Structure formats: C-alpha cells, structure tokens
PDB file of C-alpha atoms in Angstrom:
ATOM      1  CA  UNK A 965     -67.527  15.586 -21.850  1.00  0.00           C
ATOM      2  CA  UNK A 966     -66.297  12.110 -22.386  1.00  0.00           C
ATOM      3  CA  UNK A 967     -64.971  13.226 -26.222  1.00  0.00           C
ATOM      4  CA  UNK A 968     -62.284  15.205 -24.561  1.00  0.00           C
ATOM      5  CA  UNK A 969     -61.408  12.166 -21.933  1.00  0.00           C
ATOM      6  CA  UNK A 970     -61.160   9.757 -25.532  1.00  0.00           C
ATOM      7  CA  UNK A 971     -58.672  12.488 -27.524  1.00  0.00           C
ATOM      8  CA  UNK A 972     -55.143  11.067 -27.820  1.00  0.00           C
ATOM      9  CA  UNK A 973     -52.732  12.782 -26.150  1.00  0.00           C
ATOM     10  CA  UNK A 974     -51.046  14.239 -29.673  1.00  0.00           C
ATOM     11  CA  UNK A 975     -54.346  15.173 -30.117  1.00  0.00           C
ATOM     12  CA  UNK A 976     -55.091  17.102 -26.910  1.00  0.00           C
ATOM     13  CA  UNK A 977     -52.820  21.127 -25.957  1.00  0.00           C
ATOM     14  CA  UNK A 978     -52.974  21.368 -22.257  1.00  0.00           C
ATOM     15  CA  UNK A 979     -51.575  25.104 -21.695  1.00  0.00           C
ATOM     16  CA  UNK A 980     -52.916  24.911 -18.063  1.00  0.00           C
ATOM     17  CA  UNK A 981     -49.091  25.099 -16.745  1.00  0.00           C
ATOM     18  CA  UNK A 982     -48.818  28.294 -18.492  1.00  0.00           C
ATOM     19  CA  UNK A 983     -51.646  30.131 -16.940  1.00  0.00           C
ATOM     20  CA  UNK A 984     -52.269  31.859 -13.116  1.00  0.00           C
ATOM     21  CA  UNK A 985     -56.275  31.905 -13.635  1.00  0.00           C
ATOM     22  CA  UNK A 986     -57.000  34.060 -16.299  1.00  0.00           C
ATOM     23  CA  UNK A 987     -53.457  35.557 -16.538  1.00  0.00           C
ATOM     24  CA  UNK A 988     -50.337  33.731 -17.854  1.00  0.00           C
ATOM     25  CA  UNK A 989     -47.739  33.093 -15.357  1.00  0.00           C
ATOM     26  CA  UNK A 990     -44.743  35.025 -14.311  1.00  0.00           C
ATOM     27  CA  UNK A 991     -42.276  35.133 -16.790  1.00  0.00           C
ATOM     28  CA  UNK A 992     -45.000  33.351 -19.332  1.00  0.00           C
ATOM     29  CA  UNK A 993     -45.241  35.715 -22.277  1.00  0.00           C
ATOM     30  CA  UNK A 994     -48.268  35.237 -25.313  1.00  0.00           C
ATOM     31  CA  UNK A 995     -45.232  36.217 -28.257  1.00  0.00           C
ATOM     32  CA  UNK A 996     -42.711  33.763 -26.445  1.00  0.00           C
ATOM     33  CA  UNK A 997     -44.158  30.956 -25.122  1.00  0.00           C
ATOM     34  CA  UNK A 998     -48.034  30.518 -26.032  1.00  0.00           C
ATOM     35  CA  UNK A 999     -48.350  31.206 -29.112  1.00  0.00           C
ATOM     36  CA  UNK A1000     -45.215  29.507 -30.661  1.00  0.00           C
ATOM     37  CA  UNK A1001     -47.280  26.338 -28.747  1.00  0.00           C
ATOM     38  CA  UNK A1002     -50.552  26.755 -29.881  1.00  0.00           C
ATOM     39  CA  UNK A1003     -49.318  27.204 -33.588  1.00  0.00           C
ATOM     40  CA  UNK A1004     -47.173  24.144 -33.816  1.00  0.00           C
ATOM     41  CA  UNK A1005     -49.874  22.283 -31.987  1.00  0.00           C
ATOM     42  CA  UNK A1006     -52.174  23.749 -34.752  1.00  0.00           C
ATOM     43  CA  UNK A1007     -50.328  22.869 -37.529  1.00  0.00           C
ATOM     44  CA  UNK A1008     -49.090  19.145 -36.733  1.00  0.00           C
ATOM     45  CA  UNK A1009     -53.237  18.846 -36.434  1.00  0.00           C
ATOM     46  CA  UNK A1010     -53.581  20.427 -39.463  1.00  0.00           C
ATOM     47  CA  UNK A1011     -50.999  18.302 -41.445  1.00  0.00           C
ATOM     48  CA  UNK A1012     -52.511  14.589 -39.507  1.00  0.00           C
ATOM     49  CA  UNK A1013     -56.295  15.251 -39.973  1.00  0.00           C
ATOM     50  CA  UNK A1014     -58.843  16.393 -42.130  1.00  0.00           C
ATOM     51  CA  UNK A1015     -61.150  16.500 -39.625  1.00  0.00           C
ATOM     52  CA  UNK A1016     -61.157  18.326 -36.067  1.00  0.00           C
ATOM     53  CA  UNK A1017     -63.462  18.531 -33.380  1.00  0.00           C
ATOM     54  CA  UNK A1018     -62.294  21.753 -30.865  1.00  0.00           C
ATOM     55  CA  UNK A1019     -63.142  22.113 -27.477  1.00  0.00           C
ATOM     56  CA  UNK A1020     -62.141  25.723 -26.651  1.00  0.00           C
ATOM     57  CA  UNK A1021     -62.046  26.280 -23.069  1.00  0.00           C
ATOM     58  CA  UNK A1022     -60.119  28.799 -23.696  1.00  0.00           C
ATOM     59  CA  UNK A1023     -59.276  32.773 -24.151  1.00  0.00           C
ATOM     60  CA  UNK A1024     -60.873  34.228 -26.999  1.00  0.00           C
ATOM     61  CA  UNK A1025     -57.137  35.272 -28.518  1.00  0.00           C
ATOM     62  CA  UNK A1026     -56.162  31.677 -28.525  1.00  0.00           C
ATOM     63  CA  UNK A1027     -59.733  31.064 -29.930  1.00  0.00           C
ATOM     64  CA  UNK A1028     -58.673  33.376 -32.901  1.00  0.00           C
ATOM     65  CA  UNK A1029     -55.333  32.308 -33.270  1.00  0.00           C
ATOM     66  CA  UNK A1030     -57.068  28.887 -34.129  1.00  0.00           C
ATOM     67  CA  UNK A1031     -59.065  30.444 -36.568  1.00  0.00           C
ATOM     68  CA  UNK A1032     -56.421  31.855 -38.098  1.00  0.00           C
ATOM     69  CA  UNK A1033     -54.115  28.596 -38.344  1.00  0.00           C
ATOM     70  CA  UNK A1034     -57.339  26.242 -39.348  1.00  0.00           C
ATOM     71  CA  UNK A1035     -59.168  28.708 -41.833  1.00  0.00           C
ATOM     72  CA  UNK A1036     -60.723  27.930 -44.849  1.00  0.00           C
ATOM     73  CA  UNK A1037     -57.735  27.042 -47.216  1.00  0.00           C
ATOM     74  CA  UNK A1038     -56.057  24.683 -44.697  1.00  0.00           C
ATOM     75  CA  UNK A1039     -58.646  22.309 -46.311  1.00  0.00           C
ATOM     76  CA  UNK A1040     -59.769  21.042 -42.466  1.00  0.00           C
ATOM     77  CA  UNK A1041     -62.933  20.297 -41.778  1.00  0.00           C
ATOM     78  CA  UNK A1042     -63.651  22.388 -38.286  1.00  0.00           C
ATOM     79  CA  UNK A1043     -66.277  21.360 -36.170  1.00  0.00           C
ATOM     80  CA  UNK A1044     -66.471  24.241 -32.288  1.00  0.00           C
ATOM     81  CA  UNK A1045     -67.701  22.933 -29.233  1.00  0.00           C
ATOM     82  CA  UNK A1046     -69.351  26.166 -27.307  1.00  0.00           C
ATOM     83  CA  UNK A1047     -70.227  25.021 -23.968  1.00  0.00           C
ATOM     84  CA  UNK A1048     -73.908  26.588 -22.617  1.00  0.00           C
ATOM     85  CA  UNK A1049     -76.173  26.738 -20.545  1.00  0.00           C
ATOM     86  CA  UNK A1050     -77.979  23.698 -22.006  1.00  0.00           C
ATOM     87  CA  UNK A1051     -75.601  21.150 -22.567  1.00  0.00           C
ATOM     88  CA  UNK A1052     -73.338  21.807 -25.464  1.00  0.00           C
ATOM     89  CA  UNK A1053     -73.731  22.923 -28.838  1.00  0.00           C
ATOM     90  CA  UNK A1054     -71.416  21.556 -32.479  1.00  0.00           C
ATOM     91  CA  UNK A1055     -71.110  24.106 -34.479  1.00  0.00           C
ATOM     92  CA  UNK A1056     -70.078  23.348 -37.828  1.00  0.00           C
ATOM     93  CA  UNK A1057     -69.759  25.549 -41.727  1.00  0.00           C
ATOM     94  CA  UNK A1058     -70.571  22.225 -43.389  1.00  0.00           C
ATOM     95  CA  UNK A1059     -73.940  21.499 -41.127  1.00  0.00           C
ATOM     96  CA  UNK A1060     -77.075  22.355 -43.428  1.00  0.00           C
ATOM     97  CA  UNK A1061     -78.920  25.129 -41.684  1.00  0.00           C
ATOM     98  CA  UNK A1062     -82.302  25.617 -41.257  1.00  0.00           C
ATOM     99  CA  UNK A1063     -82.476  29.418 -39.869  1.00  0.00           C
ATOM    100  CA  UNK A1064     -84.198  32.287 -42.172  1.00  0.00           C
ATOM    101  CA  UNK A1065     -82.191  34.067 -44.123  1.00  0.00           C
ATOM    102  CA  UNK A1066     -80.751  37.047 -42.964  1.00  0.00           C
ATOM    103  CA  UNK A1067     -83.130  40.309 -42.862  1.00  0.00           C
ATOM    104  CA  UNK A1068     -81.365  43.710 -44.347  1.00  0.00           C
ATOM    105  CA  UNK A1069     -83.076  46.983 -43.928  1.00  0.00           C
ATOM    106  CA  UNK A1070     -81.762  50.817 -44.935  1.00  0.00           C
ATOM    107  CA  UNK A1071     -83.313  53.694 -42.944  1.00  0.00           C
ATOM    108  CA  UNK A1072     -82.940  57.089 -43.811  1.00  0.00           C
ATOM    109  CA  UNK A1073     -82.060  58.791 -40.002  1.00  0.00           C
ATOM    110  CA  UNK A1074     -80.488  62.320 -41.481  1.00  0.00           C
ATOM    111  CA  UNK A1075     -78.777  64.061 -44.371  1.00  0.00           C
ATOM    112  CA  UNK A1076     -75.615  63.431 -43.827  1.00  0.00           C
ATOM    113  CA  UNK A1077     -73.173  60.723 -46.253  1.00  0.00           C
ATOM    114  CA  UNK A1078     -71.647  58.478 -43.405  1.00  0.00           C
ATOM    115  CA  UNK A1079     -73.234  55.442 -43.018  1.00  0.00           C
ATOM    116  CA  UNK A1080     -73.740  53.319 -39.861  1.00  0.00           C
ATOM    117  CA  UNK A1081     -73.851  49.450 -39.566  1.00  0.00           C
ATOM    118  CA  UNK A1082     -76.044  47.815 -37.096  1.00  0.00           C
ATOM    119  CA  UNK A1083     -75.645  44.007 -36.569  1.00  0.00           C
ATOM    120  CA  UNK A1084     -77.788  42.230 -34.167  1.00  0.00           C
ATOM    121  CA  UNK A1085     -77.259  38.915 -33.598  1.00  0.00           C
ATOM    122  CA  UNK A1086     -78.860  37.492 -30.299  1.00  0.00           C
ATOM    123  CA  UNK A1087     -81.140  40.962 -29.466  1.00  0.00           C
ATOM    124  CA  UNK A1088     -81.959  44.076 -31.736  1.00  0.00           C
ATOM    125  CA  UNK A1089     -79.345  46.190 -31.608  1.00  0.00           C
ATOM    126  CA  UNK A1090     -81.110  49.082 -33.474  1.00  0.00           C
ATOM    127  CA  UNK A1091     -83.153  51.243 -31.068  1.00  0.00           C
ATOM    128  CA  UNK A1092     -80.311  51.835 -29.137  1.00  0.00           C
ATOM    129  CA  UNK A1093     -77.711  52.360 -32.247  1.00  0.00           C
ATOM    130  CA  UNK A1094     -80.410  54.483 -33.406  1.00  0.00           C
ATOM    131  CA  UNK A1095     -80.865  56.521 -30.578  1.00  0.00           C
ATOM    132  CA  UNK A1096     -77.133  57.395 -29.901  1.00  0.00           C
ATOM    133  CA  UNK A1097     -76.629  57.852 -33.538  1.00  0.00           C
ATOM    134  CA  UNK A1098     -79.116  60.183 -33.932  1.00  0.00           C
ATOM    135  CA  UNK A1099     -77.987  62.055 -30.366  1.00  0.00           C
ATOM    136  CA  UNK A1100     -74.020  61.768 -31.206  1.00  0.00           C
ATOM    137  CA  UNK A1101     -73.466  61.161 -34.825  1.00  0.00           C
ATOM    138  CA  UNK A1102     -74.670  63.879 -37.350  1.00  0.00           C
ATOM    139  CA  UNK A1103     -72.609  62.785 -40.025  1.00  0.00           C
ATOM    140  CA  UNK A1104     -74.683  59.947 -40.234  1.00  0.00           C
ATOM    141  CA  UNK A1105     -77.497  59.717 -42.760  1.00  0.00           C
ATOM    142  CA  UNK A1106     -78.539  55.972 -43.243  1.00  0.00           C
ATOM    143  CA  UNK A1107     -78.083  52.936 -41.224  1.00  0.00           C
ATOM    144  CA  UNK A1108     -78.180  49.688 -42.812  1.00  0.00           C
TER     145      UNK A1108
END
C-alpha cells in the first residue's frame, strides 16, 4: 500500500536480511539478533510518537513481541494493518464498534467439577468441543 512507500525510513524495520523465507538465516538467532532489533526499533517508536500505524507482514512472534513493547501503558495509540482477502482492514482499540455484544452461555454436559471454555470467534466452536468433551473429558461438567 502506498502508506508503507510514505513511512520515513526511522520509521520503517526491514528484517528481510535476516530471514531465508520463513526461517532466519544461518547463524541469525531470534535471542541474538532479532529481537534485540525489533525491541529497540519498538521503543525509539514508542519514545517519538503517540501514534502508530503497523503493517505486520510478519511472524506472529514478532507480532507479539510488538504487543508486548506497545501495550496499553506505553500510552501509544496502536492502530494493525491485517492484510485480507478484500483489501485491507485498520484495526484499532480506540475505533467505536458497532458489533453485538458478546453472547455467554453455561451448559450442564456431566457431573463432574472441571469446567471447559469454548471460544468461537469466526465459526462455532461448540459442537465439536462438545462432542470430544463429552467422548474424552469426564471430568468435565459445564462448558461455558
């Protein structure tokens, strides 16, 4: 997208040179090399601007790491780029959102005291939770 072409360069972390494809290069470890790059990248960001725009074409570790250096008390405003099948998509914790709230149900599947979590984001996860828990998991009496 043209936003990525106008970034400044002490805006932009090419790590290209560190990766073979999907692997990082001989010699190239994550403890060593990337990391120590992402995170001062990160943090010079996070000391400049109050506001960030990400474009993550990235692994999903580096991903987290971001996460982790631009969280909620760095006081940055964080706005993800997710690239799809239909052009791309802003995601941002400040937008106002109009989606339905989210829908929590308890069902009684047994006697027993554990407790399974289904979470279904994108599809229903619950007929086939509930079928393997109820083939695999006695222990389990109630899945929220």
């Amino acid at each position: 997208p043209l936003d990525i072409m106008d970034a400044l360069p002490e805006h932009t972390l090419s790590l290209l040179s560190l990766f073979e494809g999907r692997f990082p290069s001989p010699g190239i470890e994550w403890n060593d090399v990337i990391k120590p790059q992402v995170e001062t990248f990160l943090t010079s960001i996070r000391q400049t601007e109050r506001k960030v725009r990400l474009y993550l074409n990235t692994h999903s570790s580096i991903a987290m790491l971001a996460g982790k250096c631009l969280g909620h008390k760095s006081g940055v405003e964080i706005e993800l780029v997710q690239k799809g099948r239909m052009g791309d998509s802003i995601w941002s914790e400040n937008e106002s959102q109009d989606e339905p709230d989210a829908v929590i149900e308890t069902e009684t599947v047994g006697t027993g005291s554990d407790v399974a979590v289904v979470l279904s984001i994108a599809r229903n996860a619950l007929p086939k939770a509930r079928a393997y828990i109820l083939e695999n998991q006695p222990d389990i009496g109630r899945i929220i």
